Backbone as a chain_set.jsonl record, in Angstrom:
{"seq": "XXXXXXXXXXXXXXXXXXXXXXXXXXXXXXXXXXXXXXXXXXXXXXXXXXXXXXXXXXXXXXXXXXXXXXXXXXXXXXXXXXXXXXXXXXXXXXXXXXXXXXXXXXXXXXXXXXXXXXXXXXXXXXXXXXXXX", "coords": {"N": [[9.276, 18.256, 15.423], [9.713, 15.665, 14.236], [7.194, 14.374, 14.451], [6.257, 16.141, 12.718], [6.991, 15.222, 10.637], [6.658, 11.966, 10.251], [3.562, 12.737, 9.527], [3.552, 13.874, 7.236], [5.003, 11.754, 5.928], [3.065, 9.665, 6.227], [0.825, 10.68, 5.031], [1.495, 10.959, 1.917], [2.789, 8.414, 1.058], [0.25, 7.163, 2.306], [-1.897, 7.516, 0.956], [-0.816, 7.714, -1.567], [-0.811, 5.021, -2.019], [-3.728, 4.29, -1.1], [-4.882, 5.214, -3.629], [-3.861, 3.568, -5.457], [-5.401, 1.223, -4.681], [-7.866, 1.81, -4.975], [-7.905, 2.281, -7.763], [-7.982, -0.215, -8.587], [-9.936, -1.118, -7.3], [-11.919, -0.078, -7.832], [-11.879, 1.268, -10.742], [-10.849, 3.969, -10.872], [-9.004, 7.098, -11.695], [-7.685, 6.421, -13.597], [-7.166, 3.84, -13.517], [-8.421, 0.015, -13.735], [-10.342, -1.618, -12.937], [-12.062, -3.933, -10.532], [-12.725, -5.951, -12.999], [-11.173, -5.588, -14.958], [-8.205, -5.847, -13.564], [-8.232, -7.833, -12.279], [-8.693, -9.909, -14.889], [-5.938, -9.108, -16.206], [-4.342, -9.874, -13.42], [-5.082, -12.9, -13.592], [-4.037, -13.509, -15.918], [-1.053, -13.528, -15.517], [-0.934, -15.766, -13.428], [-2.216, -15.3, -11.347], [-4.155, -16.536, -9.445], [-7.683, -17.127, -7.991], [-7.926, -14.773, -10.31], [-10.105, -12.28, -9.815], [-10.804, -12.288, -7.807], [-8.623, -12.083, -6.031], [-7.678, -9.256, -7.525], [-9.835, -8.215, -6.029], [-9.243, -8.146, -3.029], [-6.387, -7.489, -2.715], [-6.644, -4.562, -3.927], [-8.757, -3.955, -1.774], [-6.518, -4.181, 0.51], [-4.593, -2.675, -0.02], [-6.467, 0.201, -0.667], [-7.576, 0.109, 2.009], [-5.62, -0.089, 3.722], [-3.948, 1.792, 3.109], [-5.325, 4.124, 3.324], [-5.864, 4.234, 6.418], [-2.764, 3.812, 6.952], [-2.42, 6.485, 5.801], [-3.932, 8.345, 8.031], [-3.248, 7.686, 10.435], [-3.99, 6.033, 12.27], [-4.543, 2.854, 13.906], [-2.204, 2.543, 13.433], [-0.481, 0.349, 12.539], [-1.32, -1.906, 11.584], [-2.68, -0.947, 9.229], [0.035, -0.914, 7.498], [0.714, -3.165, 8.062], [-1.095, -4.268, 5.9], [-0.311, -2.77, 4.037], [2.451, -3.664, 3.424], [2.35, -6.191, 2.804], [1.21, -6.715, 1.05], [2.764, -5.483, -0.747], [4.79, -6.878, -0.72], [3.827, -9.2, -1.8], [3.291, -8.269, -4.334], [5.725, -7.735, -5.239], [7.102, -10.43, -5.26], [5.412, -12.087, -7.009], [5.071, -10.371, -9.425], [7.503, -8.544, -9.445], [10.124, -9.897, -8.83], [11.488, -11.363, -10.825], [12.594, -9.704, -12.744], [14.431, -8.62, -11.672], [16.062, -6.141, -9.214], [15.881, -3.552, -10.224], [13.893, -0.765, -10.161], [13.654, 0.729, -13.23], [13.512, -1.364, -14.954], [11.322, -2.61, -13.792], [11.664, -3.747, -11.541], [11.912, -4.728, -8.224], [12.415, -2.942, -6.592], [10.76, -0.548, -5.895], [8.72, -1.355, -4.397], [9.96, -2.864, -2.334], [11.126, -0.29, -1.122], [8.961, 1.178, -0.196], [7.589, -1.565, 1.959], [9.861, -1.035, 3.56], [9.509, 1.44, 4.221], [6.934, 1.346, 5.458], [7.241, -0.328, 7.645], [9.036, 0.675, 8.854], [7.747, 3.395, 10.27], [5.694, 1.857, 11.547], [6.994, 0.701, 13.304], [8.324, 3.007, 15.028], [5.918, 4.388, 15.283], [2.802, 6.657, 14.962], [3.25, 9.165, 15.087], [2.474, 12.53, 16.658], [0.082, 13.725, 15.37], [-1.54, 11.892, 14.333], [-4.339, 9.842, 14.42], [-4.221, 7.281, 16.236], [-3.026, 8.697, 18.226], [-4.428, 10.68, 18.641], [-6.957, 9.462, 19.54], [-6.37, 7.34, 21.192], [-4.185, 7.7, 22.806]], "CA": [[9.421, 18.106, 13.985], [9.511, 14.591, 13.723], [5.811, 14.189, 14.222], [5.569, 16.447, 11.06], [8.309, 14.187, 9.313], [5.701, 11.659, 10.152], [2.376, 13.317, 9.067], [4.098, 14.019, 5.842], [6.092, 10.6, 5.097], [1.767, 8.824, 5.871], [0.053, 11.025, 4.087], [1.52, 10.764, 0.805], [2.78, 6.858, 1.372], [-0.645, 6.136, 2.59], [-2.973, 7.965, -0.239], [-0.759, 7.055, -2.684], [-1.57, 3.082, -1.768], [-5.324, 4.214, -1.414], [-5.152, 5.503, -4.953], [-3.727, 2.026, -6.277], [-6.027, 0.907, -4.174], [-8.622, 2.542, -5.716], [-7.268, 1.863, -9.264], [-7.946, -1.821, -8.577], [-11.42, -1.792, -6.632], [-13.032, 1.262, -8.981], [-11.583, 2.19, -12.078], [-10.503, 5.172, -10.978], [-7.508, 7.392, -11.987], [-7.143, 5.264, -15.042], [-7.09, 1.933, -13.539], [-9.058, -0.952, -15.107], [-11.265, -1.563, -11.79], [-11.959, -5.541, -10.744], [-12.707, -6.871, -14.114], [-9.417, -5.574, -15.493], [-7.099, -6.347, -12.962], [-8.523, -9.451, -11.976], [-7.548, -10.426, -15.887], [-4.279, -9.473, -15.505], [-4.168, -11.188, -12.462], [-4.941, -14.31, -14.093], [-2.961, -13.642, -17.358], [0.324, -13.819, -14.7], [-0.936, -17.165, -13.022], [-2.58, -15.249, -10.115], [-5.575, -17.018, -9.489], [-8.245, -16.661, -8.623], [-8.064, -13.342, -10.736], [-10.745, -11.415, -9.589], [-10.942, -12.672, -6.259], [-6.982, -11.602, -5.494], [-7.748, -8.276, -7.483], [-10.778, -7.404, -4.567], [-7.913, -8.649, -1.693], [-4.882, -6.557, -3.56], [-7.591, -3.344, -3.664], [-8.986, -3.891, -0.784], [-5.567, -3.933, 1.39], [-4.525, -0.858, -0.37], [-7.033, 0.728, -0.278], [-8.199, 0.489, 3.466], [-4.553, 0.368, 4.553], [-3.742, 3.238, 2.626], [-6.007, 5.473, 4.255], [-5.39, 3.963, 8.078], [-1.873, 4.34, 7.187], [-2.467, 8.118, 5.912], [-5.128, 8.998, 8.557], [-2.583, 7.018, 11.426], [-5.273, 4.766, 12.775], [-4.452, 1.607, 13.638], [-1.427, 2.685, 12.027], [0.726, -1.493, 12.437], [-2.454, -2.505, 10.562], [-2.421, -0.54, 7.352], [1.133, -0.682, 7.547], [0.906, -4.494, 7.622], [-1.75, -4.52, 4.894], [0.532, -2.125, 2.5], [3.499, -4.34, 3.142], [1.772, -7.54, 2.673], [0.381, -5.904, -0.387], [3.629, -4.922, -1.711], [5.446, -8.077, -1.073], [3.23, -10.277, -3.055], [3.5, -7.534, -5.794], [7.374, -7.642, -5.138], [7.305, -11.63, -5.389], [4.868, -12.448, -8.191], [5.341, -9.636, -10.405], [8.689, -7.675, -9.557], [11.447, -10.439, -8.497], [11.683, -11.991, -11.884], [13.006, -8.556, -13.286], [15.586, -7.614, -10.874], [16.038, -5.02, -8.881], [15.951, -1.441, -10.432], [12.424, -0.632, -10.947], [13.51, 0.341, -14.524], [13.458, -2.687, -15.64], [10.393, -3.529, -13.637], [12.09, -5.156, -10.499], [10.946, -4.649, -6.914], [12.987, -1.64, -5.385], [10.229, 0.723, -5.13], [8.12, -2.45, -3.352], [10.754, -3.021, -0.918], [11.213, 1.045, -0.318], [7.58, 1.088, 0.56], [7.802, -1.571, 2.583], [10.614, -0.247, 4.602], [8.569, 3.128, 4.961], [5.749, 1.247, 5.994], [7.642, -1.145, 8.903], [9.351, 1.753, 10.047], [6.816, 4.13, 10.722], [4.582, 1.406, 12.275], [7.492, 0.817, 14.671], [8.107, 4.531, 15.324], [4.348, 5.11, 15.553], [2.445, 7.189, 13.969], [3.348, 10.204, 15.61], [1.322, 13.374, 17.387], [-0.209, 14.162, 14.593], [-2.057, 11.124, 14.403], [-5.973, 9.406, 15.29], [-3.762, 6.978, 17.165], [-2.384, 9.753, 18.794], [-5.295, 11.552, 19.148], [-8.088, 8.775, 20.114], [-5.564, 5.566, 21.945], [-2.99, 7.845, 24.469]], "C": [[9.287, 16.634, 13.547], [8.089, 13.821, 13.673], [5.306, 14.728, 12.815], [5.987, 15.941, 9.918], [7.083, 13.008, 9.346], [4.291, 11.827, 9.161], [3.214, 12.917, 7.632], [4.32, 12.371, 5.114], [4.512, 9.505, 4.874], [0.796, 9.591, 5.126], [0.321, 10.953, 2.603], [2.18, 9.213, 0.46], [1.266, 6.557, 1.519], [-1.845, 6.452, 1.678], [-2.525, 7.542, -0.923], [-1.409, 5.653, -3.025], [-2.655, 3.387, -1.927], [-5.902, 4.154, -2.731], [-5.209, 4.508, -6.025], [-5.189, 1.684, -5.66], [-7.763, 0.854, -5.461], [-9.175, 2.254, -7.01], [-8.466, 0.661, -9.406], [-9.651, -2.309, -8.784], [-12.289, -0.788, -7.728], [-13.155, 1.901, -10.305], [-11.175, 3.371, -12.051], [-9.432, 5.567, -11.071], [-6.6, 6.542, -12.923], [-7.038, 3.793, -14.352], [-8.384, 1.169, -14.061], [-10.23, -1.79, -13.816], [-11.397, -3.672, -11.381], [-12.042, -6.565, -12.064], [-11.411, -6.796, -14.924], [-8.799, -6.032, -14.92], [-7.254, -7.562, -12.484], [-8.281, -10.449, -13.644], [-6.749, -10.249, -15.493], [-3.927, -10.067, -14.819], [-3.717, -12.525, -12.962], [-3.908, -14.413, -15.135], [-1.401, -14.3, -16.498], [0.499, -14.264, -13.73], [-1.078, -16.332, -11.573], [-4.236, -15.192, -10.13], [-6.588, -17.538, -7.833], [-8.346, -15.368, -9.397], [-8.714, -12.373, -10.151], [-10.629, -11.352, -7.74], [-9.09, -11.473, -5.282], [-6.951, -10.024, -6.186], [-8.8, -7.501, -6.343], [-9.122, -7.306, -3.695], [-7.113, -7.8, -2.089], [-5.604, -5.259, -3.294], [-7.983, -3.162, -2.699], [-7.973, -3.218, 0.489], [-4.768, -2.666, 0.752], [-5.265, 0.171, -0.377], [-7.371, 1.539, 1.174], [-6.65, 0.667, 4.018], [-3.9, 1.273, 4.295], [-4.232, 4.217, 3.449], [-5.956, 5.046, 5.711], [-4.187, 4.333, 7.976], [-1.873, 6.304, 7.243], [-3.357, 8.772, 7.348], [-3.95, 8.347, 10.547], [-3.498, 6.474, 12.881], [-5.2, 3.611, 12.814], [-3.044, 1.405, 12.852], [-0.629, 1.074, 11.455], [-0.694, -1.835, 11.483], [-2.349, -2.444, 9.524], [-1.1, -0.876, 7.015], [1.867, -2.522, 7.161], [0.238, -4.804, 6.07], [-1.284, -4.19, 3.639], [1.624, -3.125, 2.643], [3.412, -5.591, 2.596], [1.695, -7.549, 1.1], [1.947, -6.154, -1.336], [4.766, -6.009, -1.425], [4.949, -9.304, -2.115], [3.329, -9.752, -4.141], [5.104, -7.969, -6.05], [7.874, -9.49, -5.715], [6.69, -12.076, -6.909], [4.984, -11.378, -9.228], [6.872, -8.806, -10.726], [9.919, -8.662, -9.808], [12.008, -11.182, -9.803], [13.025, -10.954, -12.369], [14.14, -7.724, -12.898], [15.378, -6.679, -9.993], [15.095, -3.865, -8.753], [14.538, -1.654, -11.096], [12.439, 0.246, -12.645], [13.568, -0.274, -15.244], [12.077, -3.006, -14.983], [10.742, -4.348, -12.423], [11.4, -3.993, -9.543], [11.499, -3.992, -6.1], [11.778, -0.784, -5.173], [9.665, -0.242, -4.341], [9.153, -2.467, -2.25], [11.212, -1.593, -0.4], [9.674, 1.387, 0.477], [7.365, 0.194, 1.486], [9.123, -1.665, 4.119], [10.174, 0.948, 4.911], [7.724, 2.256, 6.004], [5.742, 0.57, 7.908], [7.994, -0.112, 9.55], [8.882, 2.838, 10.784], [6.053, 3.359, 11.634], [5.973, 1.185, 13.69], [7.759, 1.668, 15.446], [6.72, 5.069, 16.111], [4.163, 6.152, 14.6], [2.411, 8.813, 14.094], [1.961, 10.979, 16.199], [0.029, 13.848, 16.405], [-1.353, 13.133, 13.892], [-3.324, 10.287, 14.743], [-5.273, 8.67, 16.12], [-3.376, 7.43, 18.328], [-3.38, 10.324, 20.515], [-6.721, 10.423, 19.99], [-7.204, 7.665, 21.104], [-4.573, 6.268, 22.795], [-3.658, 7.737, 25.519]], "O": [[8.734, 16.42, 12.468], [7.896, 12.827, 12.973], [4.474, 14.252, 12.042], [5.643, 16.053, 8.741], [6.398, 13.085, 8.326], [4.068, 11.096, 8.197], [3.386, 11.789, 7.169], [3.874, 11.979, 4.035], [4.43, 8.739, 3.914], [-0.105, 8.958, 4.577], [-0.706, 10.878, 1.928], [1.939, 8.892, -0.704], [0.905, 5.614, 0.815], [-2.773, 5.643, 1.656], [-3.227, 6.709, -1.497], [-2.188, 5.298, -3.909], [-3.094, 2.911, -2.974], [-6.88, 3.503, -3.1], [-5.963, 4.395, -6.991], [-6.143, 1.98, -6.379], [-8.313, 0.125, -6.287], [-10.339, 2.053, -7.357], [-9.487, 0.65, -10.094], [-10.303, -3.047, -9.522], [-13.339, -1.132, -8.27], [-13.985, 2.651, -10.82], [-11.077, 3.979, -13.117], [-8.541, 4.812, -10.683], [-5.425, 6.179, -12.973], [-6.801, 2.764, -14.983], [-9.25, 1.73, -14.732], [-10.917, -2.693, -14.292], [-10.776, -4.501, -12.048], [-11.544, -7.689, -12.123], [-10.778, -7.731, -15.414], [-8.401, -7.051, -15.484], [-6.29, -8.306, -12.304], [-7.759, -11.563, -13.584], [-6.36, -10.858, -14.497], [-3.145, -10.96, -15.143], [-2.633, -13.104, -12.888], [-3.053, -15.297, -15.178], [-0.815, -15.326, -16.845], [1.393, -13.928, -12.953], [-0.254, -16.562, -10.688], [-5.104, -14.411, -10.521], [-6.138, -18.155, -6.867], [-9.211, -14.706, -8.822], [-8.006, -11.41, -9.856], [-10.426, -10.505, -6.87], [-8.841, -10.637, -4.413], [-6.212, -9.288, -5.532], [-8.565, -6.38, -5.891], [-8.193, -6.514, -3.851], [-7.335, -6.876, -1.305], [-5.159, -4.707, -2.288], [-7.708, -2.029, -2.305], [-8.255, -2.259, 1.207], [-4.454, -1.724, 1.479], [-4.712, 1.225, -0.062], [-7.435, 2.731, 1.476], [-6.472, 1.615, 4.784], [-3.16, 1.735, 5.164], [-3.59, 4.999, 4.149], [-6.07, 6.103, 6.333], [-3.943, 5.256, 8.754], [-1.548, 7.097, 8.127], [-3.199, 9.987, 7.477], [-4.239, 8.84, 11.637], [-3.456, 6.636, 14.101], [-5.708, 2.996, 11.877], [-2.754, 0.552, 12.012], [-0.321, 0.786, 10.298], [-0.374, -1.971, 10.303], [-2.039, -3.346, 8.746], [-1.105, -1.255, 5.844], [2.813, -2.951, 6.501], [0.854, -5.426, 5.204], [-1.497, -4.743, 2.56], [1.75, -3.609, 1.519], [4.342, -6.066, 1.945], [2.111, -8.344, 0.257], [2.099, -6.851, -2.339], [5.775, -5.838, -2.109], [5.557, -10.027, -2.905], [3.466, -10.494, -5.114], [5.484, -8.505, -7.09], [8.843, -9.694, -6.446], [7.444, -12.365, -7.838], [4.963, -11.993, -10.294], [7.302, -8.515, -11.842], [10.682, -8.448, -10.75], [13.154, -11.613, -9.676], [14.197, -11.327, -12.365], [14.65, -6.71, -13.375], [14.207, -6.301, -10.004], [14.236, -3.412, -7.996], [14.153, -2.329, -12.051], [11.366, 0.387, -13.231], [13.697, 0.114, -16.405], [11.477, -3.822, -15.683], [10.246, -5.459, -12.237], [10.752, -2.973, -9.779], [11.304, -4.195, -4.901], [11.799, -0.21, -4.084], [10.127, -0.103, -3.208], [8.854, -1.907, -1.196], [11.692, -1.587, 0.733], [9.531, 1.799, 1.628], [6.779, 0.796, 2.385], [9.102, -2.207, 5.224], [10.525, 1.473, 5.968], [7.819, 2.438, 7.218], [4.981, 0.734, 8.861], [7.505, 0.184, 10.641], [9.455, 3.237, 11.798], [5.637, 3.987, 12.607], [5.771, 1.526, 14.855], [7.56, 1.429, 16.637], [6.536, 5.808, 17.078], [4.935, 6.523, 13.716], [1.732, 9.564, 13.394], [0.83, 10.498, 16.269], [-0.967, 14.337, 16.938], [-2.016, 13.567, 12.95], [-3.12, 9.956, 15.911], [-5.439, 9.171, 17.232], [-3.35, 6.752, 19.356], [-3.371, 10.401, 21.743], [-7.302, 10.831, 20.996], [-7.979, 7.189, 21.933], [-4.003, 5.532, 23.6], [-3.1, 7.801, 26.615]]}, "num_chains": 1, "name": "protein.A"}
């Protein structure tokens, strides 16, 4: 069972990230694709804008789906945390906390999913699993 506690806890942790991901690099699912978020970016003194919206999309993206797909899983796992600390630092920590206000608890619950799974592994259920025993 805990391989399927696994499966479960990277597949919807690691699509969701793809989806930001996604957001960022494509416009898709309502996001505003590199020319949007790379404003924003800049608007809140993260510069280069565009440049750090690719990088931000990028590492959600691809580590999204390595995390979901459990490939490489310490990789994605680094790339979503990485991800979601710089979100957590430059955009959340101002705000507090409680992500109703806007602070950086769900960032720091994501990455505590993300560390602890990569130290766990990525279970049986897994390309790691299945291509690296």
């Amino acid at each position: 069972m805990v391989s399927l506690g696994l499966l479960i806890i990277r597949l919807v942790v690691g699509l969701a990230l793809a989806a930001h991901g996604a957001q960022k690099l494509f416009g898709w699912f309502g996001g505003y694709g590199l020319k949007g978020t790379g404003g924003w970016m800049e608007s809140i003194g993260i510069k280069p804008g565009y440049t750090m919206a690719l990088l931000a999309g990028l590492a959600e993206f691809v580590g999204g789906l390595l995390f979901a797909a459990g490939l490489f899983t310490e990789i994605g796992a680094v790339l979503i945390a990485g991800t979601m600390l710089v979100a957590a630092v430059k955009v959340h920590l101002q705000n507090g906390f409680w992500v109703t206000a806007n602070g950086y608890e769900f960032n720091l619950v994501l990455i505590a999913v993300v560390i602890g799974v990569a130290l766990i592994g990525g279970g049986d259920y897994s390309l790691d699993y299945l291509w690296l025993k």
